[in-house]
Amino acid sequence: MARFADDRYGRLLRRAAAEEGIDLSAAPHAAERATVASASVDAAEQVTYTFEMAGTADWQWTAAELRAIDPATQVLHFGSIAAWTPPGADRIAGLARELGTTGSVLISYDPNIRPAVIGPRERAVAVVERNIGLAHVVKASREDVEWLYPELQADQVAARWGALGPAVVVVTDGANGASAYRPGGPPVRRPGRPVEVIDTIGAGDAFTAGLLTGLVRRRLCRSGRVGEISEGTLADILDEAVLVSALTCERAGADPPRLDELRRSLPAGPRRGG
């Protein structure tokens, strides 16, 4: 689901999505202009973003537009700027709350913090924790965690979030890999993959795509099943998500691998999680 502006940028995005075979029946033609994000990459491969977003299309979701969601939806992922910018943020949260109670839709959330536009830290923490309470799976970066809770370690934040309701909390740490946390269980930690970094833009979103794809491929996308995931299966899914992110970093632009490319890149032989 996306609100594509009916301007040059919006038409470009809509055309690119259509060329990928994405069903756009729930993507309205928005009257507002498109949001523009500009990314700058420094010598340490760190990305800084600036946004032109006042009154733009992405934040104007109406209840009627959100009702166009496919009844067969298995996974709803939300997060980042759209999850805290009015007027659409509360409506998106309402949809996540409604679908999350059905047991047939997995709710995934990534705060994807942008300090320049989210506002005061106290408000950010309140919004993020509200959304975490709606989700079954939460993914955040170490940078997100450190900005939101400068006084806490990642393990402490994951425990705090786990108490709010999600079955799995994942914290990524760039080249160091990722850790997954489940209430009452030990962390599952997986290493990063050595790559020749070309561009880190989109790496976090690519990781999330790999994480959710791993759950869907194993038919674990019902909200109840994700809470029953074994440590070995979770480790396999994290490894795949790390791989998706790594492959994205090896090419210019936010250009994640397709599923067939992921399968070719997976190690041969039996795997713990199938």
GROMACS .gro file of C-alpha atoms in nm:
model
  274
    1MET     CA    1   0.000   0.000   0.000
    2ALA     CA    2   0.133   0.343  -0.091
    3ARG     CA    3  -0.010   0.688  -0.162
    4PHE     CA    4   0.155   0.780  -0.490
    5ALA     CA    5   0.143   1.147  -0.581
    6ASP     CA    6   0.021   1.233  -0.927
    7ASP     CA    7   0.338   1.428  -1.004
    8ARG     CA    8   0.669   1.343  -1.171
    9TYR     CA    9   0.813   1.160  -0.872
   10GLY     CA   10   0.490   0.983  -0.788
   11ARG     CA   11   0.442   0.861  -1.144
   12LEU     CA   12   0.803   0.739  -1.148
   13LEU     CA   13   0.747   0.538  -0.831
   14ARG     CA   14   0.417   0.396  -0.951
   15ARG     CA   15   0.570   0.290  -1.281
   16ALA     CA   16   0.864   0.122  -1.108
   17ALA     CA   17   0.632  -0.068  -0.875
   18ALA     CA   18   0.413  -0.181  -1.163
   19GLU     CA   19   0.717  -0.304  -1.355
   20GLU     CA   20   0.804  -0.523  -1.055
   21GLY     CA   21   0.461  -0.685  -1.076
   22ILE     CA   22   0.335  -0.530  -0.752
   23ASP     CA   23  -0.042  -0.519  -0.710
   24LEU     CA   24  -0.129  -0.149  -0.689
   25SER     CA   25  -0.504  -0.186  -0.640
   26ALA     CA   26  -0.470  -0.044  -0.286
   27ALA     CA   27  -0.238   0.241  -0.389
   28PRO     CA   28  -0.446   0.558  -0.434
   29HIS     CA   29  -0.360   0.843  -0.668
   30ALA     CA   30  -0.290   1.120  -0.419
   31ALA     CA   31  -0.362   1.484  -0.493
   32GLU     CA   32  -0.070   1.602  -0.276
   33ARG     CA   33   0.286   1.622  -0.408
   34ALA     CA   34   0.543   1.350  -0.343
   35THR     CA   35   0.778   1.353  -0.046
   36VAL     CA   36   1.141   1.402  -0.150
   37ALA     CA   37   1.427   1.254   0.051
   38SER     CA   38   1.786   1.348  -0.028
   39ALA     CA   39   2.062   1.115   0.090
   40SER     CA   40   2.428   1.204   0.147
   41VAL     CA   41   2.692   0.936   0.210
   42ASP     CA   42   3.010   1.027   0.397
   43ALA     CA   43   3.355   0.864   0.386
   44ALA     CA   44   3.253   0.618   0.660
   45GLU     CA   45   2.955   0.501   0.450
   46GLN     CA   46   2.712   0.669   0.691
   47VAL     CA   47   2.400   0.814   0.532
   48THR     CA   48   2.239   1.146   0.623
   49TYR     CA   49   1.890   1.230   0.498
   50THR     CA   50   1.705   1.554   0.445
   51PHE     CA   51   1.334   1.563   0.367
   52GLU     CA   52   1.084   1.783   0.186
   53MET     CA   53   0.769   1.651   0.349
   54ALA     CA   54   0.534   1.929   0.456
   55GLY     CA   55   0.181   1.834   0.350
   56THR     CA   56   0.300   1.563   0.112
   57ALA     CA   57   0.114   1.254  -0.005
   58ASP     CA   58   0.265   0.990   0.223
   59TRP     CA   59   0.104   1.113   0.545
   60GLN     CA   60  -0.253   1.180   0.431
   61TRP     CA   61  -0.405   0.832   0.456
   62THR     CA   62  -0.780   0.829   0.503
   63ALA     CA   63  -0.975   0.552   0.672
   64ALA     CA   64  -1.146   0.474   0.341
   65GLU     CA   65  -0.813   0.434   0.161
   66LEU     CA   66  -0.681   0.197   0.426
   67ARG     CA   67  -0.997  -0.012   0.397
   68ALA     CA   68  -0.881  -0.106   0.046
   69ILE     CA   69  -0.632  -0.352   0.196
   70ASP     CA   70  -0.661  -0.700   0.043
   71PRO     CA   71  -0.871  -0.928   0.269
   72ALA     CA   72  -0.617  -1.206   0.203
   73THR     CA   73  -0.330  -1.005   0.354
   74GLN     CA   74  -0.096  -1.217   0.566
   75VAL     CA   75   0.161  -0.956   0.669
   76LEU     CA   76   0.121  -0.585   0.741
   77HIS     CA   77   0.446  -0.393   0.785
   78PHE     CA   78   0.449  -0.029   0.895
   79GLY     CA   79   0.694   0.218   1.040
   80SER     CA   80   0.926   0.514   0.996
   81ILE     CA   81   0.797   0.862   0.919
   82ALA     CA   82   0.447   0.753   0.818
   83ALA     CA   83   0.403   0.592   1.160
   84TRP     CA   84   0.442   0.920   1.349
   85THR     CA   85   0.329   1.192   1.108
   86PRO     CA   86  -0.034   1.310   1.129
   87PRO     CA   87  -0.298   1.275   1.014
   88GLY     CA   88  -0.226   0.931   0.872
   89ALA     CA   89  -0.022   0.788   1.160
   90ASP     CA   90  -0.316   0.728   1.393
   91ARG     CA   91  -0.518   0.572   1.112
   92ILE     CA   92  -0.234   0.336   1.023
   93ALA     CA   93  -0.200   0.240   1.388
   94GLY     CA   94  -0.573   0.174   1.400
   95LEU     CA   95  -0.549  -0.062   1.103
   96ALA     CA   96  -0.255  -0.244   1.263
   97ARG     CA   97  -0.448  -0.278   1.589
   98GLU     CA   98  -0.755  -0.413   1.413
   99LEU     CA   99  -0.573  -0.665   1.194
  100GLY     CA  100  -0.341  -0.774   1.472
  101THR     CA  101  -0.628  -0.906   1.679
  102THR     CA  102  -0.752  -1.141   1.406
  103GLY     CA  103  -0.469  -1.394   1.450
  104SER     CA  104  -0.441  -1.432   1.071
  105VAL     CA  105  -0.225  -1.125   0.996
  106LEU     CA  106   0.132  -1.080   1.116
  107ILE     CA  107   0.202  -0.718   1.216
  108SER     CA  108   0.561  -0.602   1.164
  109TYR     CA  109   0.702  -0.268   1.278
  110ASP     CA  110   1.030  -0.083   1.220
  111PRO     CA  111   1.067   0.257   1.393
  112ASN     CA  112   1.342   0.358   1.145
  113ILE     CA  113   1.408   0.678   1.337
  114ARG     CA  114   1.483   1.002   1.153
  115PRO     CA  115   1.591   1.242   1.430
  116ALA     CA  116   1.563   1.545   1.204
  117VAL     CA  117   1.188   1.503   1.162
  118ILE     CA  118   1.050   1.297   1.450
  119GLY     CA  119   1.064   1.573   1.711
  120PRO     CA  120   1.155   1.553   2.082
  121ARG     CA  121   1.293   1.224   2.211
  122GLU     CA  122   1.021   1.187   2.476
  123ARG     CA  123   0.748   1.210   2.214
  124ALA     CA  124   0.937   0.969   1.989
  125VAL     CA  125   0.965   0.708   2.263
  126ALA     CA  126   0.592   0.732   2.335
  127VAL     CA  127   0.496   0.689   1.969
  128VAL     CA  128   0.743   0.406   1.911
  129GLU     CA  129   0.631   0.215   2.219
  130ARG     CA  130   0.266   0.253   2.123
  131ASN     CA  131   0.342   0.100   1.784
  132ILE     CA  132   0.555  -0.177   1.933
  133GLY     CA  133   0.254  -0.274   2.142
  134LEU     CA  134   0.062  -0.336   1.817
  135ALA     CA  135   0.327  -0.557   1.654
  136HIS     CA  136   0.419  -0.925   1.660
  137VAL     CA  137   0.763  -0.865   1.506
  138VAL     CA  138   0.977  -0.556   1.565
  139LYS     CA  139   1.302  -0.473   1.388
  140ALA     CA  140   1.521  -0.176   1.481
  141SER     CA  141   1.878  -0.070   1.420
  142ARG     CA  142   2.140  -0.009   1.687
  143GLU     CA  143   2.127   0.359   1.587
  144ASP     CA  144   1.750   0.366   1.650
  145VAL     CA  145   1.796   0.210   1.994
  146GLU     CA  146   2.081   0.439   2.094
  147TRP     CA  147   1.894   0.753   1.990
  148LEU     CA  148   1.572   0.656   2.167
  149TYR     CA  149   1.735   0.527   2.487
  150PRO     CA  150   2.087   0.669   2.523
  151GLU     CA  151   2.111   0.537   2.880
  152LEU     CA  152   2.026   0.171   2.795
  153GLN     CA  153   2.202  -0.118   2.624
  154ALA     CA  154   2.039  -0.295   2.329
  155ASP     CA  155   1.961  -0.604   2.539
  156GLN     CA  156   1.780  -0.387   2.793
  157VAL     CA  157   1.579  -0.211   2.525
  158ALA     CA  158   1.482  -0.543   2.367
  159ALA     CA  159   1.358  -0.666   2.707
  160ARG     CA  160   1.160  -0.345   2.756
  161TRP     CA  161   1.002  -0.380   2.412
  162GLY     CA  162   0.934  -0.751   2.456
  163ALA     CA  163   0.727  -0.672   2.763
  164LEU     CA  164   0.499  -0.458   2.544
  165GLY     CA  165   0.375  -0.756   2.346
  166PRO     CA  166   0.581  -0.853   2.037
  167ALA     CA  167   0.687  -1.216   2.001
  168VAL     CA  168   1.022  -1.129   1.841
  169VAL     CA  169   1.239  -0.819   1.862
  170VAL     CA  170   1.538  -0.792   1.627
  171VAL     CA  171   1.817  -0.536   1.662
  172THR     CA  172   2.058  -0.498   1.371
  173ASP     CA  173   2.415  -0.377   1.412
  174GLY     CA  174   2.551  -0.313   1.065
  175ALA     CA  175   2.858  -0.520   0.986
  176ASN     CA  176   2.826  -0.696   1.323
  177GLY     CA  177   2.508  -0.875   1.224
  178ALA     CA  178   2.186  -0.895   1.422
  179SER     CA  179   2.037  -1.023   1.746
  180ALA     CA  180   1.686  -1.154   1.801
  181TYR     CA  181   1.507  -1.158   2.134
  182ARG     CA  182   1.204  -1.355   2.251
  183PRO     CA  183   1.033  -1.317   2.589
  184GLY     CA  184   1.177  -1.572   2.830
  185GLY     CA  185   1.445  -1.698   2.592
  186PRO     CA  186   1.814  -1.624   2.535
  187PRO     CA  187   1.915  -1.385   2.256
  188VAL     CA  188   1.988  -1.539   1.917
  189ARG     CA  189   2.294  -1.362   1.776
  190ARG     CA  190   2.411  -1.396   1.417
  191PRO     CA  191   2.722  -1.242   1.261
  192GLY     CA  192   2.739  -1.005   0.969
  193ARG     CA  193   2.877  -1.099   0.629
  194PRO     CA  194   3.195  -0.946   0.488
  195VAL     CA  195   3.111  -0.748   0.174
  196GLU     CA  196   3.261  -0.479  -0.043
  197VAL     CA  197   3.028  -0.195   0.048
  198ILE     CA  198   2.914   0.017  -0.244
  199ASP     CA  199   2.607   0.180  -0.089
  200THR     CA  200   2.429   0.122   0.243
  201ILE     CA  201   2.108   0.302   0.141
  202GLY     CA  202   1.817   0.062   0.180
  203ALA     CA  203   2.015  -0.196   0.379
  204GLY     CA  204   1.782  -0.180   0.680
  205ASP     CA  205   1.467  -0.214   0.471
  206ALA     CA  206   1.631  -0.500   0.280
  207PHE     CA  207   1.700  -0.675   0.610
  208THR     CA  208   1.335  -0.639   0.710
  209ALA     CA  209   1.226  -0.777   0.373
  210GLY     CA  210   1.456  -1.076   0.425
  211LEU     CA  211   1.325  -1.127   0.778
  212LEU     CA  212   0.960  -1.125   0.672
  213THR     CA  213   1.031  -1.337   0.365
  214GLY     CA  214   1.195  -1.595   0.589
  215LEU     CA  215   0.883  -1.611   0.806
  216VAL     CA  216   0.650  -1.634   0.506
  217ARG     CA  217   0.859  -1.905   0.334
  218ARG     CA  218   0.834  -2.117   0.648
  219ARG     CA  219   0.461  -2.047   0.689
  220LEU     CA  220   0.526  -1.875   1.019
  221CYS     CA  221   0.349  -1.553   0.929
  222ARG     CA  222   0.039  -1.614   1.139
  223SER     CA  223   0.074  -1.413   1.455
  224GLY     CA  224   0.044  -1.717   1.683
  225ARG     CA  225   0.306  -1.921   1.501
  226VAL     CA  226   0.582  -1.664   1.520
  227GLY     CA  227   0.578  -1.699   1.898
  228GLU     CA  228   0.653  -2.071   1.860
  229ILE     CA  229   0.958  -2.029   1.637
  230SER     CA  230   1.258  -2.242   1.739
  231GLU     CA  231   1.600  -2.099   1.809
  232GLY     CA  232   1.749  -2.280   1.509
  233THR     CA  233   1.484  -2.158   1.269
  234LEU     CA  234   1.518  -1.805   1.400
  235ALA     CA  235   1.894  -1.821   1.347
  236ASP     CA  236   1.842  -1.936   0.987
  237ILE     CA  237   1.597  -1.653   0.920
  238LEU     CA  238   1.840  -1.398   1.065
  239ASP     CA  239   2.119  -1.535   0.845
  240GLU     CA  240   1.898  -1.492   0.538
  241ALA     CA  241   1.803  -1.139   0.637
  242VAL     CA  242   2.170  -1.051   0.691
  243LEU     CA  243   2.246  -1.194   0.347
  244VAL     CA  244   1.971  -0.987   0.181
  245SER     CA  245   2.108  -0.673   0.347
  246ALA     CA  246   2.466  -0.759   0.251
  247LEU     CA  247   2.377  -0.816  -0.114
  248THR     CA  248   2.199  -0.479  -0.116
  249CYS     CA  249   2.513  -0.307   0.015
  250GLU     CA  250   2.716  -0.449  -0.274
  251ARG     CA  251   2.530  -0.241  -0.535
  252ALA     CA  252   2.446   0.122  -0.586
  253GLY     CA  253   2.102   0.243  -0.483
  254ALA     CA  254   1.837   0.070  -0.275
  255ASP     CA  255   1.831  -0.239  -0.497
  256PRO     CA  256   1.768  -0.554  -0.290
  257PRO     CA  257   1.803  -0.902  -0.442
  258ARG     CA  258   1.511  -1.091  -0.588
  259LEU     CA  259   1.405  -1.419  -0.427
  260ASP     CA  260   1.575  -1.634  -0.693
  261GLU     CA  261   1.901  -1.446  -0.633
  262LEU     CA  262   1.869  -1.502  -0.260
  263ARG     CA  263   1.816  -1.874  -0.313
  264ARG     CA  264   2.127  -1.896  -0.532
  265SER     CA  265   2.330  -1.720  -0.262
  266LEU     CA  266   2.217  -1.941   0.027
  267PRO     CA  267   2.463  -2.206   0.145
  268ALA     CA  268   2.411  -2.557   0.007
  269GLY     CA  269   2.315  -2.848   0.229
  270PRO     CA  270   2.060  -2.896   0.509
  271ARG     CA  271   1.964  -2.597   0.715
  272ARG     CA  272   1.829  -2.579   1.067
  273GLY     CA  273   1.505  -2.405   0.976
  274GLY     CA  274   1.423  -2.555   0.638
   0.00000   0.00000   0.00000
